[in-house]
Amino acid sequence: MARIGLLSMSDGRDFVARDVAGHVSESTRTLAELLRAHGHEVITARDVIWTNELATTEARWVAGQRPDLTIFNYPVWAFPHFTMLAADATPGPLLLVGNIDPQYPGMVGMLAGGGALDQAGRVHSRVWGDPEAITDRILTSVRAATAVTGLRGSTFGRIGGRPMGMYTATANTDQWMRQFGVDVEEIDQWEVVRRAENADASRVTAGRDWLEKHGNVHYDGKQLTPELLERQIRSYYAVRELIDEWNLDFSGIKGQPELTTHFTTMDVTEAFLNDPYDWEGPKETHVTATEADMDGALTMQILKLLSGDPVLFADVRHYHADKDVWDLCNSGQHATWYAARSADPAENLAKVHFHPEVFYFPAGGASVQHLAAPGEMTFARLTRYDGRYRMHVMRGAFEQYDDATNEAMMRQSTYEWPHAFARLRVDSEEFLSRFGANHIHAVPGEYVAELRAVCELLSIDFDGFGELR
Ligand SMILES: C[C@H](O)[C@@H](O)[C@@H](O)C(=O)CO
């Protein structure tokens, strides 16, 4: 549910404002009811804006209640300086809604107000038409604004720093604060090791029992033992403790090479932080990026705030040219929810295999292997070109084939790691020559319009691939 501010703009001549008052109130009521019917809280200004003074006082009053999005409604011709004064008193995202009823020049009011905002460089978006007909577009703006507002004032927990020289996993904290309002808390990986020892033994054993009961654990007595699996579960509790102690909103864990060579991999930790459950029951997802990939985590957090779903983190690992399908495979974890996308963890876990880690990770532990369930997806990734942020976006779908084909394809890369076979609606040439990172992120469903709106609000470039170019 979002909190939405609503101010209706009117004519500055008292006799006109009086004459159109009924129409403006009716339009305000219709819009407010429509938003409430979709579960949102609406804060309506106490008066219609028909003087300069009301523009400022009412906008300040609405802004004081910290809406996620503020709507300026134009049911009639409205003096544009009211828009400017009200916008100046509105710190958050702005949406202008214009009336197209030919009896009243609301559309002209929106264009004059919007043009004035453009001249001052004030970012805003616009929709126009009958409220019922434009509900989807309004709700898209609401979702985008809520995501952008949700980022501001949040904290990313960066556990461990830059992995294996990966420039694409590191970002500038000044730029993050200025552009996204996100702070970064630097935490040493030693904290995971230190705190893992203190985890409650009975909770750890219960976690292992649950994984053994619902998942498929393949102990080999060497790389994967009950003790190593418990160490991974202990690491999960250690990171949860860090999240609580530092009030982290989303996180990333370096892992490689220190933990993966000398302690254990963070795959179980990362999978279940990203999942909407763990062995103790349902919980909120906590976006966690492998390799402490900062722009990856930020992309994931935006996708989470838009969709509410767990977000996929993956390497762009292999392109099966014969099928025009990509193997999105991460070095050890995808949220287990992706295995069947069921609300029942048991259904997902039945398809998850905990394999002994491969040669890259001598410290051992389990990788979290499964093949993502099929379905339409939106793919995205924030990258930077010459210091300027852009959001790569593309559409596509996860696919599965018969068992023998799935198996053979997974064996071509690293079988023990999780896979998602993605048919991207973009040419492989275009993808490989333009995509600016080794990691990609995805959520089920269609969020392209929302991502466009997020980019506008954040003043970053929307960089569509394939059909979105
Ligand atoms: C093999 C490496 O250690 C992996 O971690 C690598 O495939 C990556 O995940 C790079 O993002």
Short mmCIF file of C-alpha atoms and ligand atoms in Angstrom, two decimals:
data_model
loop_
_atom_site.label_atom_id
_atom_site.label_comp_id
_atom_site.label_asym_id
_atom_site.label_seq_id
_atom_site.Cartn_x
_atom_site.Cartn_y
_atom_site.Cartn_z
CA MET A 1 0.00 0.00 0.00
CA ALA A 2 1.27 3.44 -0.94
CA ARG A 3 0.55 6.80 0.66
CA ILE A 4 -0.56 9.25 -2.02
CA GLY A 5 -0.94 13.03 -1.72
CA LEU A 6 -3.63 14.63 -3.90
CA LEU A 7 -3.94 18.33 -4.76
CA SER A 8 -6.39 19.66 -7.33
CA MET A 9 -5.40 22.78 -9.25
CA SER A 10 -7.89 25.44 -10.29
CA ASP A 11 -8.37 28.87 -11.80
CA GLY A 12 -6.99 31.94 -9.99
CA ARG A 13 -10.02 34.15 -10.67
CA ASP A 14 -12.35 33.93 -7.67
CA PHE A 15 -15.55 34.00 -9.75
CA VAL A 16 -14.26 31.19 -12.03
CA ALA A 17 -12.90 29.13 -9.14
CA ARG A 18 -16.35 29.39 -7.48
CA ASP A 19 -18.10 28.39 -10.67
CA VAL A 20 -16.00 25.26 -11.28
CA ALA A 21 -15.73 24.28 -7.59
CA GLY A 22 -18.32 21.51 -7.86
CA HIS A 23 -16.62 19.94 -10.88
CA VAL A 24 -13.18 20.10 -9.25
CA SER A 25 -14.43 18.51 -6.02
CA GLU A 26 -16.17 15.76 -7.94
CA SER A 27 -13.02 15.02 -9.95
CA THR A 28 -10.92 14.96 -6.75
CA ARG A 29 -13.37 12.58 -5.08
CA THR A 30 -13.45 10.22 -8.08
CA LEU A 31 -9.65 10.02 -8.24
CA ALA A 32 -9.28 9.54 -4.49
CA GLU A 33 -11.89 6.77 -4.42
CA LEU A 34 -10.26 4.98 -7.32
CA LEU A 35 -6.89 4.97 -5.56
CA ARG A 36 -8.45 3.85 -2.28
CA ALA A 37 -10.24 1.02 -4.10
CA HIS A 38 -6.77 -0.25 -5.03
CA GLY A 39 -5.75 -0.31 -1.39
CA HIS A 40 -3.83 2.98 -1.22
CA GLU A 41 -4.01 5.65 1.44
CA VAL A 42 -4.93 9.04 -0.04
CA ILE A 43 -4.20 12.35 1.66
CA THR A 44 -6.33 15.00 -0.03
CA ALA A 45 -5.44 18.68 0.37
CA ARG A 46 -7.91 20.47 2.62
CA ASP A 47 -8.79 22.97 -0.11
CA VAL A 48 -8.67 23.27 -3.88
CA ILE A 49 -5.58 25.21 -5.02
CA TRP A 50 -6.89 28.45 -6.48
CA THR A 51 -4.54 31.00 -4.88
CA ASN A 52 -0.76 31.22 -4.57
CA GLU A 53 -1.07 31.01 -0.79
CA LEU A 54 -3.12 27.80 -0.93
CA ALA A 55 -0.60 26.28 -3.34
CA THR A 56 2.13 26.64 -0.76
CA THR A 57 0.23 25.93 2.44
CA GLU A 58 -1.67 22.91 1.13
CA ALA A 59 1.38 21.40 -0.59
CA ARG A 60 3.36 21.83 2.64
CA TRP A 61 0.55 20.25 4.63
CA VAL A 62 0.38 17.24 2.28
CA ALA A 63 4.19 16.94 2.11
CA GLY A 64 4.30 16.95 5.93
CA GLN A 65 2.57 13.56 5.82
CA ARG A 66 5.40 12.17 3.68
CA PRO A 67 3.49 10.68 0.74
CA ASP A 68 5.28 8.23 -1.57
CA LEU A 69 3.81 10.06 -4.55
CA THR A 70 2.02 13.41 -4.89
CA ILE A 71 -0.59 13.84 -7.61
CA PHE A 72 -1.48 17.26 -9.01
CA ASN A 73 -4.93 16.91 -10.56
CA TYR A 74 -6.05 19.24 -13.40
CA PRO A 75 -9.80 18.99 -13.95
CA VAL A 76 -10.01 22.64 -15.22
CA TRP A 77 -7.71 25.36 -16.51
CA ALA A 78 -5.31 26.11 -13.64
CA PHE A 79 -2.92 29.00 -13.20
CA PRO A 80 0.54 27.42 -13.73
CA HIS A 81 2.29 29.31 -10.94
CA PHE A 82 0.19 27.27 -8.49
CA THR A 83 1.88 24.17 -9.91
CA MET A 84 5.30 25.74 -9.44
CA LEU A 85 4.70 26.85 -5.86
CA ALA A 86 3.14 23.52 -4.90
CA ALA A 87 5.97 21.55 -6.57
CA ASP A 88 8.53 23.60 -4.67
CA ALA A 89 6.86 22.52 -1.43
CA THR A 90 6.72 18.86 -2.55
CA PRO A 91 10.02 17.01 -2.11
CA GLY A 92 8.99 13.59 -3.48
CA PRO A 93 7.86 12.16 -6.84
CA LEU A 94 5.22 14.12 -8.75
CA LEU A 95 2.51 12.92 -11.13
CA LEU A 96 0.31 15.32 -13.10
CA VAL A 97 -3.14 13.98 -14.00
CA GLY A 98 -4.95 15.85 -16.78
CA ASN A 99 -8.62 15.84 -17.63
CA ILE A 100 -9.57 15.44 -21.28
CA ASP A 101 -13.20 16.51 -20.87
CA PRO A 102 -13.56 19.08 -23.73
CA GLN A 103 -15.94 21.16 -21.59
CA TYR A 104 -13.11 22.11 -19.24
CA PRO A 105 -9.55 22.95 -20.31
CA GLY A 106 -7.91 20.60 -17.79
CA MET A 107 -5.50 19.26 -20.40
CA VAL A 108 -4.26 22.78 -21.12
CA GLY A 109 -3.78 23.30 -17.40
CA MET A 110 -1.66 20.15 -17.17
CA LEU A 111 0.45 21.14 -20.19
CA ALA A 112 1.05 24.66 -18.91
CA GLY A 113 1.94 23.37 -15.44
CA GLY A 114 4.10 20.56 -16.83
CA GLY A 115 5.87 22.92 -19.21
CA ALA A 116 6.69 25.25 -16.35
CA LEU A 117 8.10 22.34 -14.34
CA ASP A 118 10.19 21.31 -17.37
CA GLN A 119 11.63 24.82 -17.63
CA ALA A 120 12.72 24.57 -14.00
CA GLY A 121 14.11 21.07 -14.54
CA ARG A 122 11.65 19.49 -12.12
CA VAL A 123 11.19 15.81 -12.89
CA HIS A 124 7.55 14.69 -13.06
CA SER A 125 5.40 12.31 -15.05
CA ARG A 126 2.01 12.85 -16.66
CA VAL A 127 -1.11 10.85 -17.45
CA TRP A 128 -4.30 12.14 -18.99
CA GLY A 129 -7.84 10.85 -19.59
CA ASP A 130 -10.81 9.59 -17.59
CA PRO A 131 -9.57 8.16 -14.27
CA GLU A 132 -11.05 4.71 -15.02
CA ALA A 133 -9.35 4.57 -18.39
CA ILE A 134 -5.95 5.57 -17.03
CA THR A 135 -5.99 3.59 -13.79
CA ASP A 136 -3.21 1.25 -14.96
CA ARG A 137 -0.95 4.13 -15.87
CA ILE A 138 -1.61 5.86 -12.56
CA LEU A 139 -0.89 2.63 -10.66
CA THR A 140 2.35 2.18 -12.61
CA SER A 141 3.44 5.62 -11.40
CA VAL A 142 2.38 4.74 -7.86
CA ARG A 143 4.48 1.55 -7.90
CA ALA A 144 7.51 3.32 -9.36
CA ALA A 145 7.26 6.21 -6.89
CA THR A 146 6.88 3.80 -3.97
CA ALA A 147 10.02 1.96 -5.06
CA VAL A 148 12.02 5.17 -5.38
CA THR A 149 10.73 6.53 -2.06
CA GLY A 150 11.39 3.14 -0.48
CA LEU A 151 15.05 3.31 -1.48
CA ARG A 152 15.64 6.73 0.06
CA GLY A 153 16.90 6.53 3.60
CA SER A 154 17.78 2.84 3.31
CA THR A 155 21.06 1.10 4.11
CA PHE A 156 23.00 -1.47 2.12
CA GLY A 157 25.18 -3.82 4.15
CA ARG A 158 28.39 -4.43 2.21
CA ILE A 159 29.93 -7.45 3.82
CA GLY A 160 33.50 -7.92 2.67
CA GLY A 161 34.20 -5.44 -0.16
CA ARG A 162 35.33 -5.97 -3.75
CA PRO A 163 35.58 -9.62 -4.79
CA MET A 164 38.22 -10.88 -7.16
CA GLY A 165 38.95 -7.45 -8.66
CA MET A 166 35.37 -6.97 -9.85
CA TYR A 167 34.90 -3.31 -10.82
CA THR A 168 31.28 -4.00 -11.80
CA ALA A 169 30.55 -5.05 -8.21
CA THR A 170 31.67 -1.78 -6.66
CA ALA A 171 30.01 1.63 -6.73
CA ASN A 172 30.59 5.15 -5.47
CA THR A 173 28.92 5.76 -2.11
CA ASP A 174 28.60 9.54 -2.70
CA GLN A 175 26.78 8.84 -5.96
CA TRP A 176 24.51 6.30 -4.24
CA MET A 177 23.52 8.79 -1.57
CA ARG A 178 23.00 11.67 -4.01
CA GLN A 179 21.08 9.71 -6.61
CA PHE A 180 19.29 6.98 -4.67
CA GLY A 181 19.40 8.15 -1.03
CA VAL A 182 21.07 4.88 -0.02
CA ASP A 183 23.84 4.64 2.57
CA VAL A 184 26.43 1.87 2.68
CA GLU A 185 27.52 0.13 5.87
CA GLU A 186 30.89 -1.58 5.45
CA ILE A 187 31.14 -4.79 7.47
CA ASP A 188 34.13 -7.09 7.66
CA GLN A 189 33.61 -10.75 6.72
CA TRP A 190 35.25 -11.66 9.99
CA GLU A 191 31.94 -10.71 11.58
CA VAL A 192 30.27 -13.63 9.81
CA VAL A 193 32.94 -16.05 11.05
CA ARG A 194 32.90 -14.67 14.60
CA ARG A 195 29.14 -14.59 14.97
CA ALA A 196 28.57 -17.97 13.28
CA GLU A 197 30.19 -19.62 16.31
CA ASN A 198 27.60 -18.09 18.61
CA ALA A 199 24.51 -19.32 16.75
CA ASP A 200 22.02 -21.27 18.86
CA ALA A 201 22.86 -24.97 18.42
CA SER A 202 19.27 -26.22 18.60
CA ARG A 203 18.11 -23.78 15.92
CA VAL A 204 21.04 -24.80 13.72
CA THR A 205 20.27 -28.51 14.06
CA ALA A 206 16.59 -27.86 13.41
CA GLY A 207 17.60 -25.99 10.23
CA ARG A 208 19.74 -28.89 9.03
CA ASP A 209 16.95 -31.40 9.79
CA TRP A 210 14.52 -29.25 7.77
CA LEU A 211 16.88 -29.04 4.78
CA GLU A 212 17.50 -32.80 4.92
CA LYS A 213 13.76 -33.51 5.18
CA HIS A 214 12.45 -31.18 2.46
CA GLY A 215 15.46 -30.80 0.17
CA ASN A 216 17.89 -33.30 -1.33
CA VAL A 217 21.19 -33.18 0.53
CA HIS A 218 24.08 -35.03 -1.10
CA TYR A 219 26.73 -35.49 1.62
CA ASP A 220 30.07 -36.77 0.33
CA GLY A 221 31.98 -36.90 3.64
CA LYS A 222 34.47 -34.32 2.37
CA GLN A 223 33.23 -31.15 0.66
CA LEU A 224 29.78 -31.54 2.18
CA THR A 225 29.30 -32.94 5.67
CA PRO A 226 26.58 -32.29 8.28
CA GLU A 227 29.11 -30.06 10.09
CA LEU A 228 29.73 -27.95 6.97
CA LEU A 229 26.03 -27.61 6.27
CA GLU A 230 25.57 -26.50 9.88
CA ARG A 231 28.37 -23.96 9.40
CA GLN A 232 26.41 -22.54 6.48
CA ILE A 233 23.25 -22.36 8.60
CA ARG A 234 25.27 -20.68 11.36
CA SER A 235 26.47 -18.14 8.79
CA TYR A 236 22.84 -17.42 7.91
CA TYR A 237 22.12 -16.62 11.57
CA ALA A 238 25.28 -14.49 11.76
CA VAL A 239 24.15 -12.36 8.82
CA ARG A 240 20.62 -12.07 10.23
CA GLU A 241 22.17 -10.75 13.42
CA LEU A 242 24.16 -8.19 11.41
CA ILE A 243 21.00 -7.16 9.56
CA ASP A 244 19.19 -6.55 12.86
CA GLU A 245 22.09 -4.84 14.56
CA TRP A 246 22.93 -2.44 11.72
CA ASN A 247 19.32 -2.02 10.47
CA LEU A 248 20.26 -3.20 6.99
CA ASP A 249 17.62 -3.03 4.25
CA PHE A 250 19.55 -5.11 1.70
CA SER A 251 22.98 -6.68 1.58
CA GLY A 252 25.80 -8.21 -0.36
CA ILE A 253 28.40 -10.75 0.73
CA LYS A 254 31.86 -10.92 -0.85
CA GLY A 255 32.43 -14.60 -0.13
CA GLN A 256 35.22 -15.18 -2.62
CA PRO A 257 37.99 -15.85 -2.01
CA GLU A 258 38.41 -15.69 1.79
CA LEU A 259 35.24 -17.45 2.96
CA THR A 260 35.04 -19.86 0.03
CA THR A 261 38.66 -20.91 0.47
CA HIS A 262 38.93 -20.99 4.27
CA PHE A 263 35.47 -21.04 5.91
CA THR A 264 32.50 -22.11 3.79
CA THR A 265 30.46 -20.69 0.90
CA MET A 266 27.65 -18.24 1.57
CA ASP A 267 25.24 -20.03 -0.80
CA VAL A 268 22.79 -21.33 1.81
CA THR A 269 22.89 -17.96 3.59
CA GLU A 270 22.23 -15.97 0.41
CA ALA A 271 19.54 -18.30 -0.92
CA PHE A 272 17.47 -18.18 2.26
CA LEU A 273 17.96 -14.46 2.83
CA ASN A 274 16.50 -13.92 -0.65
CA ASP A 275 13.71 -16.44 0.00
CA PRO A 276 10.31 -15.52 1.50
CA TYR A 277 10.81 -18.26 4.13
CA ASP A 278 13.46 -20.17 5.99
CA TRP A 279 13.30 -23.34 8.10
CA GLU A 280 11.58 -21.35 10.86
CA GLY A 281 8.65 -20.23 8.65
CA PRO A 282 7.56 -17.36 6.39
CA LYS A 283 9.54 -14.10 6.53
CA GLU A 284 10.23 -11.03 4.46
CA THR A 285 12.75 -11.45 1.68
CA HIS A 286 16.08 -9.72 2.30
CA VAL A 287 17.80 -8.94 -1.01
CA THR A 288 21.35 -10.29 -0.82
CA ALA A 289 23.78 -10.10 -3.71
CA THR A 290 26.52 -12.65 -4.26
CA GLU A 291 30.04 -11.22 -4.52
CA ALA A 292 28.79 -8.08 -2.68
CA ASP A 293 27.73 -6.77 -6.09
CA MET A 294 26.52 -3.26 -5.21
CA ASP A 295 24.74 -2.25 -8.42
CA GLY A 296 23.38 -5.80 -8.62
CA ALA A 297 21.91 -5.49 -5.13
CA LEU A 298 20.49 -2.06 -5.92
CA THR A 299 18.81 -3.42 -9.06
CA MET A 300 17.43 -6.31 -7.01
CA GLN A 301 16.12 -3.98 -4.31
CA ILE A 302 14.30 -1.89 -6.94
CA LEU A 303 12.79 -5.05 -8.46
CA LYS A 304 11.75 -6.22 -4.99
CA LEU A 305 10.12 -2.87 -4.16
CA LEU A 306 8.23 -2.99 -7.48
CA SER A 307 7.11 -6.60 -7.38
CA GLY A 308 7.25 -7.80 -3.78
CA ASP A 309 8.74 -11.07 -5.08
CA PRO A 310 12.12 -12.70 -4.41
CA VAL A 311 14.64 -11.49 -7.00
CA LEU A 312 16.97 -13.63 -9.06
CA PHE A 313 20.71 -13.01 -8.98
CA ALA A 314 22.67 -14.84 -11.66
CA ASP A 315 25.83 -14.93 -13.73
CA VAL A 316 25.31 -14.67 -17.48
CA ARG A 317 27.08 -17.97 -17.75
CA HIS A 318 26.52 -19.58 -21.14
CA TYR A 319 24.66 -19.05 -24.41
CA HIS A 320 23.15 -22.18 -25.98
CA ALA A 321 23.30 -20.91 -29.57
CA ASP A 322 21.41 -23.92 -30.95
CA LYS A 323 18.36 -22.95 -28.88
CA ASP A 324 18.94 -19.18 -28.57
CA VAL A 325 18.72 -19.73 -24.81
CA TRP A 326 21.00 -18.44 -22.05
CA ASP A 327 22.06 -20.41 -19.00
CA LEU A 328 21.77 -17.96 -16.11
CA CYS A 329 23.74 -19.83 -13.51
CA ASN A 330 25.14 -18.44 -10.31
CA SER A 331 28.23 -19.63 -8.47
CA GLY A 332 26.18 -21.40 -5.84
CA GLN A 333 22.82 -19.80 -5.07
CA HIS A 334 19.48 -18.74 -6.47
CA ALA A 335 16.58 -18.22 -4.05
CA THR A 336 15.00 -21.68 -3.67
CA TRP A 337 11.60 -20.09 -4.39
CA TYR A 338 12.53 -20.07 -8.08
CA ALA A 339 12.55 -23.89 -8.21
CA ALA A 340 8.74 -24.11 -8.34
CA ARG A 341 7.68 -20.57 -7.34
CA SER A 342 5.32 -22.09 -4.80
CA ALA A 343 4.11 -20.41 -1.61
CA ASP A 344 4.74 -23.80 0.00
CA PRO A 345 8.49 -24.12 0.69
CA ALA A 346 8.24 -27.93 0.62
CA GLU A 347 7.21 -27.83 -3.05
CA ASN A 348 10.24 -25.72 -3.93
CA LEU A 349 12.67 -27.64 -1.73
CA ALA A 350 11.62 -30.97 -3.27
CA LYS A 351 13.33 -29.73 -6.45
CA VAL A 352 16.43 -28.34 -4.72
CA HIS A 353 19.67 -30.32 -4.47
CA PHE A 354 22.37 -29.40 -1.97
CA HIS A 355 25.53 -30.58 -3.75
CA PRO A 356 29.11 -30.61 -2.43
CA GLU A 357 30.88 -27.44 -3.62
CA VAL A 358 33.11 -27.66 -6.69
CA PHE A 359 36.87 -27.09 -7.00
CA TYR A 360 36.69 -23.28 -6.92
CA PHE A 361 35.60 -23.45 -3.29
CA PRO A 362 37.93 -25.69 -1.26
CA ALA A 363 36.34 -24.69 2.07
CA GLY A 364 33.30 -26.68 0.98
CA GLY A 365 29.67 -26.54 1.99
CA ALA A 366 26.60 -26.99 -0.17
CA SER A 367 25.70 -25.26 -3.38
CA VAL A 368 21.97 -24.77 -3.86
CA GLN A 369 21.12 -26.39 -7.17
CA HIS A 370 17.83 -26.33 -9.05
CA LEU A 371 16.40 -25.33 -12.42
CA ALA A 372 14.16 -22.27 -12.37
CA ALA A 373 10.48 -22.86 -13.10
CA PRO A 374 9.25 -21.59 -16.48
CA GLY A 375 7.40 -18.31 -16.99
CA GLU A 376 7.55 -14.75 -18.35
CA MET A 377 10.19 -12.57 -16.70
CA THR A 378 11.46 -9.01 -16.64
CA PHE A 379 15.27 -8.76 -16.63
CA ALA A 380 17.20 -5.71 -15.46
CA ARG A 381 20.60 -4.48 -14.38
CA LEU A 382 21.95 -1.10 -13.32
CA THR A 383 25.34 -0.39 -14.86
CA ARG A 384 27.39 2.77 -15.36
CA TYR A 385 28.79 4.19 -18.56
CA ASP A 386 31.49 6.77 -17.97
CA GLY A 387 30.12 7.32 -14.47
CA ARG A 388 26.48 7.77 -15.52
CA TYR A 389 23.88 5.23 -14.41
CA ARG A 390 21.75 3.38 -16.92
CA MET A 391 19.24 0.59 -16.38
CA HIS A 392 19.51 -2.29 -18.84
CA VAL A 393 16.03 -3.80 -19.28
CA MET A 394 14.79 -6.66 -21.40
CA ARG A 395 11.92 -9.07 -21.60
CA GLY A 396 12.12 -12.82 -21.81
CA ALA A 397 11.01 -16.10 -20.32
CA PHE A 398 12.43 -19.01 -18.37
CA GLU A 399 12.01 -22.32 -20.13
CA GLN A 400 12.36 -25.98 -19.29
CA TYR A 401 12.60 -28.99 -21.60
CA ASP A 402 12.35 -32.75 -21.14
CA ASP A 403 14.44 -34.17 -18.29
CA ALA A 404 17.22 -35.48 -20.52
CA THR A 405 17.62 -32.12 -22.30
CA ASN A 406 17.55 -30.13 -19.04
CA GLU A 407 20.19 -32.42 -17.58
CA ALA A 408 22.44 -32.32 -20.64
CA MET A 409 22.25 -28.52 -20.82
CA MET A 410 23.01 -28.04 -17.11
CA ARG A 411 26.00 -30.37 -17.43
CA GLN A 412 27.53 -28.13 -20.09
CA SER A 413 28.25 -25.45 -17.46
CA THR A 414 28.62 -26.14 -13.72
CA TYR A 415 25.97 -28.72 -12.97
CA GLU A 416 26.14 -28.30 -9.19
CA TRP A 417 25.09 -24.63 -9.34
CA PRO A 418 21.54 -23.33 -9.87
CA HIS A 419 20.36 -22.69 -13.43
CA ALA A 420 17.69 -20.71 -15.24
CA PHE A 421 17.26 -21.26 -18.99
CA ALA A 422 16.32 -17.84 -20.30
CA ARG A 423 15.02 -16.99 -23.74
CA LEU A 424 15.76 -13.27 -23.88
CA ARG A 425 13.93 -11.16 -26.45
CA VAL A 426 17.23 -9.68 -27.59
CA ASP A 427 19.78 -10.74 -30.15
CA SER A 428 22.84 -12.43 -28.62
CA GLU A 429 25.12 -10.07 -30.58
CA GLU A 430 23.43 -7.06 -29.09
CA PHE A 431 23.46 -8.56 -25.60
CA LEU A 432 27.12 -9.49 -25.54
CA SER A 433 28.33 -6.28 -27.11
CA ARG A 434 26.30 -3.92 -24.89
CA PHE A 435 25.53 -5.54 -21.53
CA GLY A 436 27.71 -3.87 -18.90
CA ALA A 437 28.07 -6.52 -16.18
CA ASN A 438 28.64 -10.21 -15.48
CA HIS A 439 25.47 -10.46 -13.35
CA ILE A 440 21.81 -10.11 -14.33
CA HIS A 441 18.62 -9.95 -12.24
CA ALA A 442 15.01 -10.86 -12.85
CA VAL A 443 11.51 -11.09 -11.43
CA PRO A 444 8.43 -12.89 -12.77
CA GLY A 445 5.95 -10.76 -14.70
CA GLU A 446 6.01 -7.49 -16.60
CA TYR A 447 7.63 -4.43 -15.00
CA VAL A 448 8.98 -2.54 -18.00
CA ALA A 449 6.69 0.48 -17.62
CA GLU A 450 7.52 0.67 -13.92
CA LEU A 451 11.25 0.52 -14.63
CA ARG A 452 10.91 3.30 -17.20
CA ALA A 453 9.12 5.42 -14.57
CA VAL A 454 11.76 4.59 -11.93
CA CYS A 455 14.49 5.71 -14.33
CA GLU A 456 12.70 9.00 -14.96
CA LEU A 457 12.32 9.65 -11.25
CA LEU A 458 15.96 8.82 -10.55
CA SER A 459 17.25 10.72 -13.60
CA ILE A 460 19.02 7.66 -14.96
CA ASP A 461 18.97 6.38 -18.54
CA PHE A 462 16.49 3.63 -19.39
CA ASP A 463 18.49 1.34 -21.68
CA GLY A 464 16.11 -1.12 -23.32
CA PHE A 465 17.48 -4.16 -25.14
CA GLY A 466 15.95 -5.94 -28.15
CA GLU A 467 12.32 -4.99 -28.64
CA LEU A 468 12.63 -2.33 -25.91
CA ARG A 469 15.35 -0.40 -27.72
C1 LIG B 1 34.15 -19.24 -10.89
C2 LIG B 1 34.05 -17.97 -10.11
O1 LIG B 1 34.65 -18.13 -8.88
C3 LIG B 1 32.62 -17.53 -10.01
O2 LIG B 1 32.34 -16.89 -8.85
C4 LIG B 1 32.23 -16.70 -11.19
O3 LIG B 1 31.59 -17.57 -12.06
C5 LIG B 1 31.29 -15.61 -10.88
O4 LIG B 1 30.32 -15.82 -10.22
C6 LIG B 1 31.57 -14.26 -11.41
O5 LIG B 1 30.51 -13.40 -11.19
#
